[in-house]
PDB file of C-alpha atoms in Angstrom:
ATOM      1  CA  MET K   1     130.445  87.279  87.663  1.00  0.00           C
ATOM      2  CA  HIS K   2     127.402  85.894  89.408  1.00  0.00           C
ATOM      3  CA  PHE K   3     123.884  86.539  88.176  1.00  0.00           C
ATOM      4  CA  ALA K   4     120.725  86.012  90.213  1.00  0.00           C
ATOM      5  CA  VAL K   5     117.767  85.072  88.000  1.00  0.00           C
ATOM      6  CA  LEU K   6     114.418  85.540  89.703  1.00  0.00           C
ATOM      7  CA  GLN K   7     111.837  82.794  89.505  1.00  0.00           C
ATOM      8  CA  PHE K   8     108.148  83.560  89.909  1.00  0.00           C
ATOM      9  CA  PRO K   9     105.243  81.165  89.513  1.00  0.00           C
ATOM     10  CA  ALA K  10     104.856  81.013  85.684  1.00  0.00           C
ATOM     11  CA  SER K  11     108.231  82.466  84.848  1.00  0.00           C
ATOM     12  CA  ASN K  12     109.229  80.544  81.728  1.00  0.00           C
ATOM     13  CA  CYS K  13     112.494  82.113  80.599  1.00  0.00           C
ATOM     14  CA  ASP K  14     114.270  81.732  83.918  1.00  0.00           C
ATOM     15  CA  GLN K  15     116.178  78.633  82.785  1.00  0.00           C
ATOM     16  CA  ASP K  16     116.998  80.306  79.466  1.00  0.00           C
ATOM     17  CA  CYS K  17     118.616  83.202  81.321  1.00  0.00           C
ATOM     18  CA  VAL K  18     120.607  80.896  83.587  1.00  0.00           C
ATOM     19  CA  HIS K  19     121.724  78.918  80.536  1.00  0.00           C
ATOM     20  CA  ALA K  20     122.691  82.053  78.619  1.00  0.00           C
ATOM     21  CA  ILE K  21     124.833  83.390  81.467  1.00  0.00           C
ATOM     22  CA  ARG K  22     126.532  80.023  81.974  1.00  0.00           C
ATOM     23  CA  SER K  23     127.204  79.725  78.238  1.00  0.00           C
ATOM     24  CA  LEU K  24     129.145  82.973  78.546  1.00  0.00           C
ATOM     25  CA  GLY K  25     131.357  81.400  81.201  1.00  0.00           C
ATOM     26  CA  HIS K  26     129.782  83.031  84.233  1.00  0.00           C
ATOM     27  CA  THR K  27     127.697  81.684  87.094  1.00  0.00           C
ATOM     28  CA  SER K  28     124.013  82.029  87.658  1.00  0.00           C
ATOM     29  CA  GLU K  29     121.412  80.763  90.096  1.00  0.00           C
ATOM     30  CA  LEU K  30     117.660  80.937  90.418  1.00  0.00           C
ATOM     31  CA  VAL K  31     116.207  82.941  93.285  1.00  0.00           C
ATOM     32  CA  TRP K  32     112.679  82.005  94.321  1.00  0.00           C
ATOM     33  CA  HIS K  33     110.047  84.753  94.509  1.00  0.00           C
ATOM     34  CA  LYS K  34     109.525  84.189  98.221  1.00  0.00           C
ATOM     35  CA  ASP K  35     113.195  84.678  99.033  1.00  0.00           C
ATOM     36  CA  THR K  36     114.088  87.937 100.688  1.00  0.00           C
ATOM     37  CA  ALA K  37     117.790  87.998  99.782  1.00  0.00           C
ATOM     38  CA  LEU K  38     119.709  87.834  96.517  1.00  0.00           C
ATOM     39  CA  GLY K  39     122.753  85.979  97.844  1.00  0.00           C
ATOM     40  CA  GLN K  40     126.092  86.964  96.386  1.00  0.00           C
ATOM     41  CA  ALA K  41     124.624  88.329  93.171  1.00  0.00           C
ATOM     42  CA  ASP K  42     126.681  90.820  91.162  1.00  0.00           C
ATOM     43  CA  ALA K  43     123.663  91.445  88.945  1.00  0.00           C
ATOM     44  CA  VAL K  44     119.992  90.497  88.759  1.00  0.00           C
ATOM     45  CA  ILE K  45     117.942  89.330  85.793  1.00  0.00           C
ATOM     46  CA  VAL K  46     114.164  89.489  85.990  1.00  0.00           C
ATOM     47  CA  PRO K  47     113.202  86.932  83.352  1.00  0.00           C
ATOM     48  CA  GLY K  48     110.332  86.585  80.934  1.00  0.00           C
ATOM     49  CA  GLY K  49     107.179  84.575  81.393  1.00  0.00           C
ATOM     50  CA  PHE K  50     103.743  85.191  82.800  1.00  0.00           C
ATOM     51  CA  SER K  51     104.450  85.775  86.483  1.00  0.00           C
ATOM     52  CA  TYR K  52     101.387  85.022  88.611  1.00  0.00           C
ATOM     53  CA  GLY K  53      99.452  84.265  85.440  1.00  0.00           C
ATOM     54  CA  ASP K  54      99.647  87.908  84.349  1.00  0.00           C
ATOM     55  CA  TYR K  55      96.578  88.372  86.549  1.00  0.00           C
ATOM     56  CA  LEU K  56      95.331  91.935  87.066  1.00  0.00           C
ATOM     57  CA  ARG K  57      98.121  93.392  84.874  1.00  0.00           C
ATOM     58  CA  CYS K  58     101.417  91.956  83.644  1.00  0.00           C
ATOM     59  CA  GLY K  59     103.885  92.259  86.502  1.00  0.00           C
ATOM     60  CA  ALA K  60     101.421  93.878  88.904  1.00  0.00           C
ATOM     61  CA  ILE K  61     101.488  91.070  91.443  1.00  0.00           C
ATOM     62  CA  ALA K  62     105.130  90.080  91.011  1.00  0.00           C
ATOM     63  CA  ARG K  63     106.292  93.541  91.981  1.00  0.00           C
ATOM     64  CA  PHE K  64     104.958  93.034  95.509  1.00  0.00           C
ATOM     65  CA  SER K  65     106.658  89.654  95.960  1.00  0.00           C
ATOM     66  CA  PRO K  66     109.285  89.372  98.730  1.00  0.00           C
ATOM     67  CA  VAL K  67     112.166  88.987  96.283  1.00  0.00           C
ATOM     68  CA  MET K  68     111.251  92.219  94.505  1.00  0.00           C
ATOM     69  CA  GLN K  69     111.710  94.138  97.762  1.00  0.00           C
ATOM     70  CA  ALA K  70     115.280  92.815  97.774  1.00  0.00           C
ATOM     71  CA  VAL K  71     115.642  93.908  94.135  1.00  0.00           C
ATOM     72  CA  GLN K  72     114.394  97.412  95.042  1.00  0.00           C
ATOM     73  CA  GLN K  73     117.144  97.660  97.636  1.00  0.00           C
ATOM     74  CA  PHE K  74     119.736  96.138  95.281  1.00  0.00           C
ATOM     75  CA  ALA K  75     118.853  98.722  92.612  1.00  0.00           C
ATOM     76  CA  LYS K  76     118.883 101.530  95.175  1.00  0.00           C
ATOM     77  CA  ASP K  77     122.409 100.485  96.134  1.00  0.00           C
ATOM     78  CA  GLY K  78     123.439 100.785  92.485  1.00  0.00           C
ATOM     79  CA  GLY K  79     123.291  97.088  91.517  1.00  0.00           C
ATOM     80  CA  LEU K  80     122.728  96.158  87.870  1.00  0.00           C
ATOM     81  CA  VAL K  81     119.239  94.874  87.118  1.00  0.00           C
ATOM     82  CA  LEU K  82     118.017  93.726  83.696  1.00  0.00           C
ATOM     83  CA  GLY K  83     114.373  92.915  83.008  1.00  0.00           C
ATOM     84  CA  VAL K  84     113.486  90.881  79.938  1.00  0.00           C
ATOM     85  CA  CYS K  85     109.937  90.802  78.546  1.00  0.00           C
ATOM     86  CA  ASN K  86     107.756  90.061  81.597  1.00  0.00           C
ATOM     87  CA  GLY K  87     110.761  91.204  83.634  1.00  0.00           C
ATOM     88  CA  PHE K  88     110.575  94.586  81.876  1.00  0.00           C
ATOM     89  CA  GLN K  89     106.872  94.770  82.701  1.00  0.00           C
ATOM     90  CA  ILE K  90     107.615  93.937  86.349  1.00  0.00           C
ATOM     91  CA  LEU K  91     110.307  96.630  86.606  1.00  0.00           C
ATOM     92  CA  CYS K  92     107.884  99.214  85.179  1.00  0.00           C
ATOM     93  CA  GLU K  93     105.149  98.152  87.593  1.00  0.00           C
ATOM     94  CA  ALA K  94     107.694  98.346  90.427  1.00  0.00           C
ATOM     95  CA  GLY K  95     108.505 101.931  89.514  1.00  0.00           C
ATOM     96  CA  LEU K  96     112.142 101.020  88.848  1.00  0.00           C
ATOM     97  CA  LEU K  97     111.615 102.032  85.228  1.00  0.00           C
ATOM     98  CA  PRO K  98     109.252 104.726  83.925  1.00  0.00           C
ATOM     99  CA  GLY K  99     106.203 104.026  81.764  1.00  0.00           C
ATOM    100  CA  ALA K 100     104.183 100.875  81.199  1.00  0.00           C
ATOM    101  CA  LEU K 101     103.645  98.084  78.684  1.00  0.00           C
ATOM    102  CA  VAL K 102     100.145  97.660  77.267  1.00  0.00           C
ATOM    103  CA  ARG K 103      98.432  95.372  74.751  1.00  0.00           C
ATOM    104  CA  ASN K 104     100.035  95.183  71.323  1.00  0.00           C
ATOM    105  CA  ARG K 105      98.181  97.520  69.001  1.00  0.00           C
ATOM    106  CA  ASP K 106      96.979  94.646  66.788  1.00  0.00           C
ATOM    107  CA  LEU K 107      95.902  92.634  69.873  1.00  0.00           C
ATOM    108  CA  GLN K 108      98.033  89.724  68.681  1.00  0.00           C
ATOM    109  CA  PHE K 109     100.811  87.849  70.403  1.00  0.00           C
ATOM    110  CA  HIS K 110     103.995  88.414  68.412  1.00  0.00           C
ATOM    111  CA  CYS K 111     106.621  85.696  68.340  1.00  0.00           C
ATOM    112  CA  GLU K 112     109.222  86.652  65.759  1.00  0.00           C
ATOM    113  CA  GLN K 113     112.726  87.929  65.112  1.00  0.00           C
ATOM    114  CA  VAL K 114     113.033  91.706  65.261  1.00  0.00           C
ATOM    115  CA  PHE K 115     115.884  94.133  64.807  1.00  0.00           C
ATOM    116  CA  LEU K 116     117.002  96.683  67.358  1.00  0.00           C
ATOM    117  CA  LYS K 117     118.862  99.929  66.937  1.00  0.00           C
ATOM    118  CA  THR K 118     120.931 100.869  69.958  1.00  0.00           C
ATOM    119  CA  ASP K 119     120.534 104.562  70.791  1.00  0.00           C
ATOM    120  CA  ASN K 120     123.015 104.931  73.626  1.00  0.00           C
ATOM    121  CA  PHE K 121     126.246 102.932  73.813  1.00  0.00           C
ATOM    122  CA  ALA K 122     127.546 104.576  76.971  1.00  0.00           C
ATOM    123  CA  THR K 123     125.648 102.355  79.420  1.00  0.00           C
ATOM    124  CA  PRO K 124     126.371  99.139  81.362  1.00  0.00           C
ATOM    125  CA  PHE K 125     123.852  97.365  79.111  1.00  0.00           C
ATOM    126  CA  THR K 126     125.094  98.499  75.717  1.00  0.00           C
ATOM    127  CA  SER K 127     128.836  99.219  75.787  1.00  0.00           C
ATOM    128  CA  ALA K 128     129.816  95.937  74.099  1.00  0.00           C
ATOM    129  CA  ILE K 129     127.319  96.261  71.246  1.00  0.00           C
ATOM    130  CA  PRO K 130     128.900  96.842  67.814  1.00  0.00           C
ATOM    131  CA  ARG K 131     128.253 100.430  66.773  1.00  0.00           C
ATOM    132  CA  ASP K 132     127.128  99.843  63.209  1.00  0.00           C
ATOM    133  CA  GLN K 133     124.896  96.823  63.597  1.00  0.00           C
ATOM    134  CA  ALA K 134     121.192  96.306  64.171  1.00  0.00           C
ATOM    135  CA  LEU K 135     120.754  93.562  66.759  1.00  0.00           C
ATOM    136  CA  LYS K 136     118.692  90.570  65.703  1.00  0.00           C
ATOM    137  CA  ILE K 137     116.797  89.400  68.785  1.00  0.00           C
ATOM    138  CA  PRO K 138     113.417  87.638  69.053  1.00  0.00           C
ATOM    139  CA  ILE K 139     110.291  88.939  70.748  1.00  0.00           C
ATOM    140  CA  ALA K 140     107.456  86.860  72.218  1.00  0.00           C
ATOM    141  CA  HIS K 141     104.774  88.980  73.833  1.00  0.00           C
ATOM    142  CA  GLY K 142     101.195  90.139  73.727  1.00  0.00           C
ATOM    143  CA  GLU K 143     101.685  93.194  75.914  1.00  0.00           C
ATOM    144  CA  GLY K 144     104.811  94.945  74.736  1.00  0.00           C
ATOM    145  CA  CYS K 145     103.485  98.270  73.525  1.00  0.00           C
ATOM    146  CA  TYR K 146     105.533 100.819  75.456  1.00  0.00           C
ATOM    147  CA  PHE K 147     103.596 103.798  76.778  1.00  0.00           C
ATOM    148  CA  ALA K 148     104.642 106.829  78.797  1.00  0.00           C
ATOM    149  CA  ASP K 149     103.203 110.331  78.951  1.00  0.00           C
ATOM    150  CA  ALA K 150     104.720 113.069  76.807  1.00  0.00           C
ATOM    151  CA  GLY K 151     106.749 114.547  79.668  1.00  0.00           C
ATOM    152  CA  THR K 152     108.307 111.187  80.522  1.00  0.00           C
ATOM    153  CA  LEU K 153     109.119 110.487  76.858  1.00  0.00           C
ATOM    154  CA  ALA K 154     110.828 113.864  76.514  1.00  0.00           C
ATOM    155  CA  LYS K 155     112.888 113.134  79.620  1.00  0.00           C
ATOM    156  CA  LEU K 156     113.848 109.683  78.354  1.00  0.00           C
ATOM    157  CA  GLN K 157     115.052 111.221  75.108  1.00  0.00           C
ATOM    158  CA  ALA K 158     116.898 114.098  76.728  1.00  0.00           C
ATOM    159  CA  ASN K 159     118.732 111.780  79.144  1.00  0.00           C
ATOM    160  CA  GLY K 160     119.570 109.110  76.581  1.00  0.00           C
ATOM    161  CA  GLN K 161     117.519 106.569  78.538  1.00  0.00           C
ATOM    162  CA  ILE K 162     116.088 104.984  75.404  1.00  0.00           C
ATOM    163  CA  LEU K 163     118.536 102.129  74.827  1.00  0.00           C
ATOM    164  CA  TRP K 164     116.915 100.176  72.009  1.00  0.00           C
ATOM    165  CA  ARG K 165     114.318 100.928  69.343  1.00  0.00           C
ATOM    166  CA  TYR K 166     112.706  98.575  66.842  1.00  0.00           C
ATOM    167  CA  CYS K 167     114.212  99.030  63.393  1.00  0.00           C
ATOM    168  CA  ASP K 168     114.481  97.169  60.084  1.00  0.00           C
ATOM    169  CA  ALA K 169     117.402  94.908  59.177  1.00  0.00           C
ATOM    170  CA  GLY K 170     119.282  97.916  57.852  1.00  0.00           C
ATOM    171  CA  GLY K 171     118.914  99.832  61.108  1.00  0.00           C
ATOM    172  CA  ALA K 172     116.202 102.274  59.986  1.00  0.00           C
ATOM    173  CA  VAL K 173     113.647 103.027  62.706  1.00  0.00           C
ATOM    174  CA  THR K 174     110.369 102.842  60.789  1.00  0.00           C
ATOM    175  CA  GLU K 175     106.704 102.420  61.590  1.00  0.00           C
ATOM    176  CA  ALA K 176     106.696  99.125  59.659  1.00  0.00           C
ATOM    177  CA  ALA K 177     109.454  97.785  61.916  1.00  0.00           C
ATOM    178  CA  ASN K 178     107.411  98.490  65.048  1.00  0.00           C
ATOM    179  CA  PRO K 179     105.818  95.157  66.015  1.00  0.00           C
ATOM    180  CA  ASN K 180     103.546  96.319  68.801  1.00  0.00           C
ATOM    181  CA  GLY K 181     102.808 100.040  68.567  1.00  0.00           C
ATOM    182  CA  SER K 182     105.391 101.161  71.120  1.00  0.00           C
ATOM    183  CA  LEU K 183     105.752 104.932  71.288  1.00  0.00           C
ATOM    184  CA  LEU K 184     108.924 106.092  69.501  1.00  0.00           C
ATOM    185  CA  ASN K 185     109.505 102.413  68.555  1.00  0.00           C
ATOM    186  CA  ILE K 186     110.846 101.893  72.097  1.00  0.00           C
ATOM    187  CA  ALA K 187     111.985  98.314  72.739  1.00  0.00           C
ATOM    188  CA  GLY K 188     114.034  98.953  75.861  1.00  0.00           C
ATOM    189  CA  ILE K 189     114.948 101.716  78.299  1.00  0.00           C
ATOM    190  CA  ALA K 190     117.098 102.408  81.339  1.00  0.00           C
ATOM    191  CA  ASN K 191     116.475 104.349  84.515  1.00  0.00           C
ATOM    192  CA  GLU K 192     118.093 107.729  85.146  1.00  0.00           C
ATOM    193  CA  ARG K 193     121.066 106.175  86.946  1.00  0.00           C
ATOM    194  CA  PHE K 194     121.577 103.606  84.164  1.00  0.00           C
ATOM    195  CA  ASN K 195     121.787 100.685  86.575  1.00  0.00           C
ATOM    196  CA  VAL K 196     118.331  99.301  85.782  1.00  0.00           C
ATOM    197  CA  ALA K 197     117.210  98.449  82.248  1.00  0.00           C
ATOM    198  CA  GLY K 198     114.382  96.543  80.620  1.00  0.00           C
ATOM    199  CA  LEU K 199     113.535  95.381  77.132  1.00  0.00           C
ATOM    200  CA  MET K 200     110.783  93.331  75.525  1.00  0.00           C
ATOM    201  CA  PRO K 201     113.039  91.347  73.140  1.00  0.00           C
ATOM    202  CA  HIS K 202     114.837  88.279  74.500  1.00  0.00           C
ATOM    203  CA  PRO K 203     118.640  88.435  74.581  1.00  0.00           C
ATOM    204  CA  ASP K 204     118.438  85.164  76.548  1.00  0.00           C
ATOM    205  CA  ARG K 205     117.029  83.478  73.436  1.00  0.00           C
ATOM    206  CA  SER K 206     119.725  84.779  71.123  1.00  0.00           C
ATOM    207  CA  CYS K 207     123.058  83.784  72.615  1.00  0.00           C
ATOM    208  CA  GLU K 208     123.763  80.713  70.478  1.00  0.00           C
ATOM    209  CA  SER K 209     123.947  80.352  66.711  1.00  0.00           C
ATOM    210  CA  ILE K 210     121.650  77.311  66.815  1.00  0.00           C
ATOM    211  CA  LEU K 211     118.907  79.716  67.956  1.00  0.00           C
ATOM    212  CA  GLY K 212     119.338  81.916  64.889  1.00  0.00           C
ATOM    213  CA  SER K 213     121.284  84.770  66.428  1.00  0.00           C
ATOM    214  CA  THR K 214     124.009  85.441  68.938  1.00  0.00           C
ATOM    215  CA  ASP K 215     123.345  89.181  69.195  1.00  0.00           C
ATOM    216  CA  GLY K 216     121.817  88.855  72.657  1.00  0.00           C
ATOM    217  CA  LYS K 217     125.290  88.105  73.963  1.00  0.00           C
ATOM    218  CA  PHE K 218     126.322  91.722  73.435  1.00  0.00           C
ATOM    219  CA  ILE K 219     123.869  92.862  76.118  1.00  0.00           C
ATOM    220  CA  PHE K 220     125.051  90.358  78.729  1.00  0.00           C
ATOM    221  CA  GLU K 221     128.690  90.991  77.763  1.00  0.00           C
ATOM    222  CA  SER K 222     128.104  94.707  78.314  1.00  0.00           C
ATOM    223  CA  MET K 223     126.827  93.989  81.813  1.00  0.00           C
ATOM    224  CA  ILE K 224     129.754  91.675  82.552  1.00  0.00           C
ATOM    225  CA  ALA K 225     132.248  94.291  81.312  1.00  0.00           C
ATOM    226  CA  ALA K 226     130.591  96.935  83.502  1.00  0.00           C
ATOM    227  CA  LEU K 227     130.763  94.652  86.539  1.00  0.00           C
ATOM    228  CA  GLN K 228     134.402  93.805  85.866  1.00  0.00           C
ATOM    229  CA  GLN K 229     135.247  97.504  85.558  1.00  0.00           C
ATOM    230  CA  ARG K 230     133.484  98.166  88.836  1.00  0.00           C
ATOM    231  CA  GLY K 231     135.381  95.332  90.483  1.00  0.00           C
ATOM    232  CA  ALA K 232     138.675  96.698  89.166  1.00  0.00           C
ATOM    233  CA  ALA K 233     137.821 100.207  90.354  1.00  0.00           C
ATOM    234  CA  GLU K 234     136.943  98.922  93.821  1.00  0.00           C
ATOM    235  CA  ALA K 235     140.151  96.905  94.025  1.00  0.00           C
ATOM    236  CA  ALA K 236     142.298  99.866  92.997  1.00  0.00           C
TER     237      ALA K 236
ATOM    238  CA  MET Y   1      79.155  96.189 102.250  1.00  0.00           C
ATOM    239  CA  LYS Y   2      80.852  96.133  98.888  1.00  0.00           C
ATOM    240  CA  ALA Y   3      83.519  98.127  97.139  1.00  0.00           C
ATOM    241  CA  LYS Y   4      83.102  98.540  93.409  1.00  0.00           C
ATOM    242  CA  ILE Y   5      86.107  99.637  91.433  1.00  0.00           C
ATOM    243  CA  VAL Y   6      85.927 100.466  87.747  1.00  0.00           C
ATOM    244  CA  ILE Y   7      89.245 100.732  85.949  1.00  0.00           C
ATOM    245  CA  THR Y   8      89.464 102.304  82.503  1.00  0.00           C
ATOM    246  CA  PRO Y   9      92.372 102.985  80.151  1.00  0.00           C
ATOM    247  CA  LYS Y  10      93.508 106.599  80.142  1.00  0.00           C
ATOM    248  CA  LYS Y  11      92.392 108.541  77.083  1.00  0.00           C
ATOM    249  CA  ALA Y  12      95.964 108.990  75.856  1.00  0.00           C
ATOM    250  CA  VAL Y  13      96.663 105.248  75.911  1.00  0.00           C
ATOM    251  CA  LEU Y  14      96.031 103.214  72.795  1.00  0.00           C
ATOM    252  CA  ASP Y  15      92.977 101.019  73.465  1.00  0.00           C
ATOM    253  CA  PRO Y  16      92.929  98.488  70.621  1.00  0.00           C
ATOM    254  CA  GLN Y  17      90.383  96.365  72.461  1.00  0.00           C
ATOM    255  CA  GLY Y  18      87.952  99.253  72.698  1.00  0.00           C
ATOM    256  CA  LYS Y  19      88.542 100.082  69.047  1.00  0.00           C
ATOM    257  CA  THR Y  20      87.910  96.484  67.959  1.00  0.00           C
ATOM    258  CA  VAL Y  21      84.703  96.258  69.982  1.00  0.00           C
ATOM    259  CA  GLN Y  22      83.571  99.561  68.488  1.00  0.00           C
ATOM    260  CA  THR Y  23      84.176  98.278  64.964  1.00  0.00           C
ATOM    261  CA  ALA Y  24      82.279  95.073  65.764  1.00  0.00           C
ATOM    262  CA  LEU Y  25      79.328  97.056  67.143  1.00  0.00           C
ATOM    263  CA  GLU Y  26      79.264  99.120  63.966  1.00  0.00           C
ATOM    264  CA  HIS Y  27      79.357  95.981  61.815  1.00  0.00           C
ATOM    265  CA  MET Y  28      76.435  94.600  63.804  1.00  0.00           C
ATOM    266  CA  GLY Y  29      74.470  97.702  62.926  1.00  0.00           C
ATOM    267  CA  TYR Y  30      74.489  99.495  66.277  1.00  0.00           C
ATOM    268  CA  ALA Y  31      74.590 103.103  65.157  1.00  0.00           C
ATOM    269  CA  GLY Y  32      75.753 106.135  67.061  1.00  0.00           C
ATOM    270  CA  VAL Y  33      78.732 104.596  68.828  1.00  0.00           C
ATOM    271  CA  ALA Y  34      81.330 107.346  69.206  1.00  0.00           C
ATOM    272  CA  ALA Y  35      83.951 105.405  71.180  1.00  0.00           C
ATOM    273  CA  VAL Y  36      84.347 102.251  73.264  1.00  0.00           C
ATOM    274  CA  HIS Y  37      86.720 101.873  76.189  1.00  0.00           C
ATOM    275  CA  VAL Y  38      87.314  98.416  77.602  1.00  0.00           C
ATOM    276  CA  GLY Y  39      88.434  98.313  81.222  1.00  0.00           C
ATOM    277  CA  LYS Y  40      88.059  96.166  84.304  1.00  0.00           C
ATOM    278  CA  TYR Y  41      85.581  95.846  87.116  1.00  0.00           C
ATOM    279  CA  ILE Y  42      86.649  94.662  90.543  1.00  0.00           C
ATOM    280  CA  GLU Y  43      84.183  93.943  93.322  1.00  0.00           C
ATOM    281  CA  ILE Y  44      85.417  93.539  96.880  1.00  0.00           C
ATOM    282  CA  ASP Y  45      83.183  92.169  99.627  1.00  0.00           C
ATOM    283  CA  LEU Y  46      83.890  93.927 102.909  1.00  0.00           C
ATOM    284  CA  GLN Y  47      83.394  92.345 106.300  1.00  0.00           C
ATOM    285  CA  PRO Y  48      80.213  93.362 108.141  1.00  0.00           C
ATOM    286  CA  GLY Y  49      80.717  96.370 110.369  1.00  0.00           C
ATOM    287  CA  THR Y  50      83.563  97.804 108.281  1.00  0.00           C
ATOM    288  CA  ASP Y  51      83.963 101.546 108.740  1.00  0.00           C
ATOM    289  CA  LYS Y  52      83.042 103.124 105.421  1.00  0.00           C
ATOM    290  CA  ALA Y  53      85.372 106.120 105.660  1.00  0.00           C
ATOM    291  CA  ALA Y  54      88.351 104.011 106.675  1.00  0.00           C
ATOM    292  CA  ALA Y  55      87.602 101.499 103.910  1.00  0.00           C
ATOM    293  CA  THR Y  56      87.372 104.315 101.359  1.00  0.00           C
ATOM    294  CA  THR Y  57      90.794 105.615 102.361  1.00  0.00           C
ATOM    295  CA  ALA Y  58      92.396 102.186 102.396  1.00  0.00           C
ATOM    296  CA  LEU Y  59      90.871 101.075  99.098  1.00  0.00           C
ATOM    297  CA  ASN Y  60      91.774 104.337  97.384  1.00  0.00           C
ATOM    298  CA  GLU Y  61      95.342 103.630  98.378  1.00  0.00           C
ATOM    299  CA  ALA Y  62      95.108 100.036  97.147  1.00  0.00           C
ATOM    300  CA  ALA Y  63      93.502 101.140  93.887  1.00  0.00           C
ATOM    301  CA  HIS Y  64      96.226 103.686  93.276  1.00  0.00           C
ATOM    302  CA  LYS Y  65      99.105 101.449  94.280  1.00  0.00           C
ATOM    303  CA  PHE Y  66      98.005  98.059  93.043  1.00  0.00           C
ATOM    304  CA  LEU Y  67      94.572  97.577  91.499  1.00  0.00           C
ATOM    305  CA  SER Y  68      95.184 100.186  88.802  1.00  0.00           C
ATOM    306  CA  ASN Y  69      98.353 101.496  87.197  1.00  0.00           C
ATOM    307  CA  PRO Y  70      98.114 105.312  87.200  1.00  0.00           C
ATOM    308  CA  VAL Y  71     100.500 105.494  84.237  1.00  0.00           C
ATOM    309  CA  ILE Y  72      97.915 103.921  81.941  1.00  0.00           C
ATOM    310  CA  GLU Y  73      94.635 103.695  83.848  1.00  0.00           C
ATOM    311  CA  ASP Y  74      92.055 105.724  85.736  1.00  0.00           C
ATOM    312  CA  TYR Y  75      89.747 104.257  88.356  1.00  0.00           C
ATOM    313  CA  ARG Y  76      86.487 105.039  90.106  1.00  0.00           C
ATOM    314  CA  LEU Y  77      85.805 103.659  93.555  1.00  0.00           C
ATOM    315  CA  GLU Y  78      82.375 103.326  95.112  1.00  0.00           C
ATOM    316  CA  ILE Y  79      81.418 101.701  98.393  1.00  0.00           C
ATOM    317  CA  VAL Y  80      77.826 100.538  98.663  1.00  0.00           C
ATOM    318  CA  ASP Y  81      75.873  98.965 101.513  1.00  0.00           C
TER     319      ASP Y  81
END
């Protein structure tokens, strides 16, 4: 499978994402923010960083970049799009995902390992995740506090759109395990069609044991499995 | 002609910055502070001869679409000569 990884001025996890995908035996290329096409991409990753210096709001400027118009169309056509950290913020700003990410409640930048409980395994982003395991994946953000109004939160819950919530090592979703004040401990969500997802933690930084965890692989492997199934269905 | 846009966090959104500033004000002895909300101020210089009504419409659109995020922020727009 071929992954397009977007590259904005001040993206800083773009190479990590490319590396992670290649380490899984698939191909990946960077797509510059001024490009208007995504090439032969089977899926798109919007990587972490500080696109456009995080000026105005995180992701606010990136969402109007030429490449994001191509991503809008790609998502509309049902393509798989994953946003990581700043990529999650960009997808929220772009309206591809509901809600917004605001300043961490303690105003501090958090760079640490966290644990994630997967709430819905029946999605292209979660199907390969072991059912009984909290994922150990690092975060690195100052603005990762998920916010949405009560109506949106209720809809997210009812539809199973909450994919990951911060939990402790044993998988318990507790207030103490919430690093940033996110409502309902939300770490990552999907859109209603389940072809666009975003999360603050970095699966791209947890695909090799030398980095302390390989749990991030499960998310990319889920996407690859979904793409392979699609390919098989189209060929049949 | 200038456009002045004040952007504030919505009441329902956690505003840790406002809270921290409030606490600091209290520590400094400024009494009577009920709440502090920290937002943004954007000033836009408009070209001479700009039509005020048209600018108001256009900038309201820009403020809604780009300068503020309606999920988490409110804004006030004012155009002054």
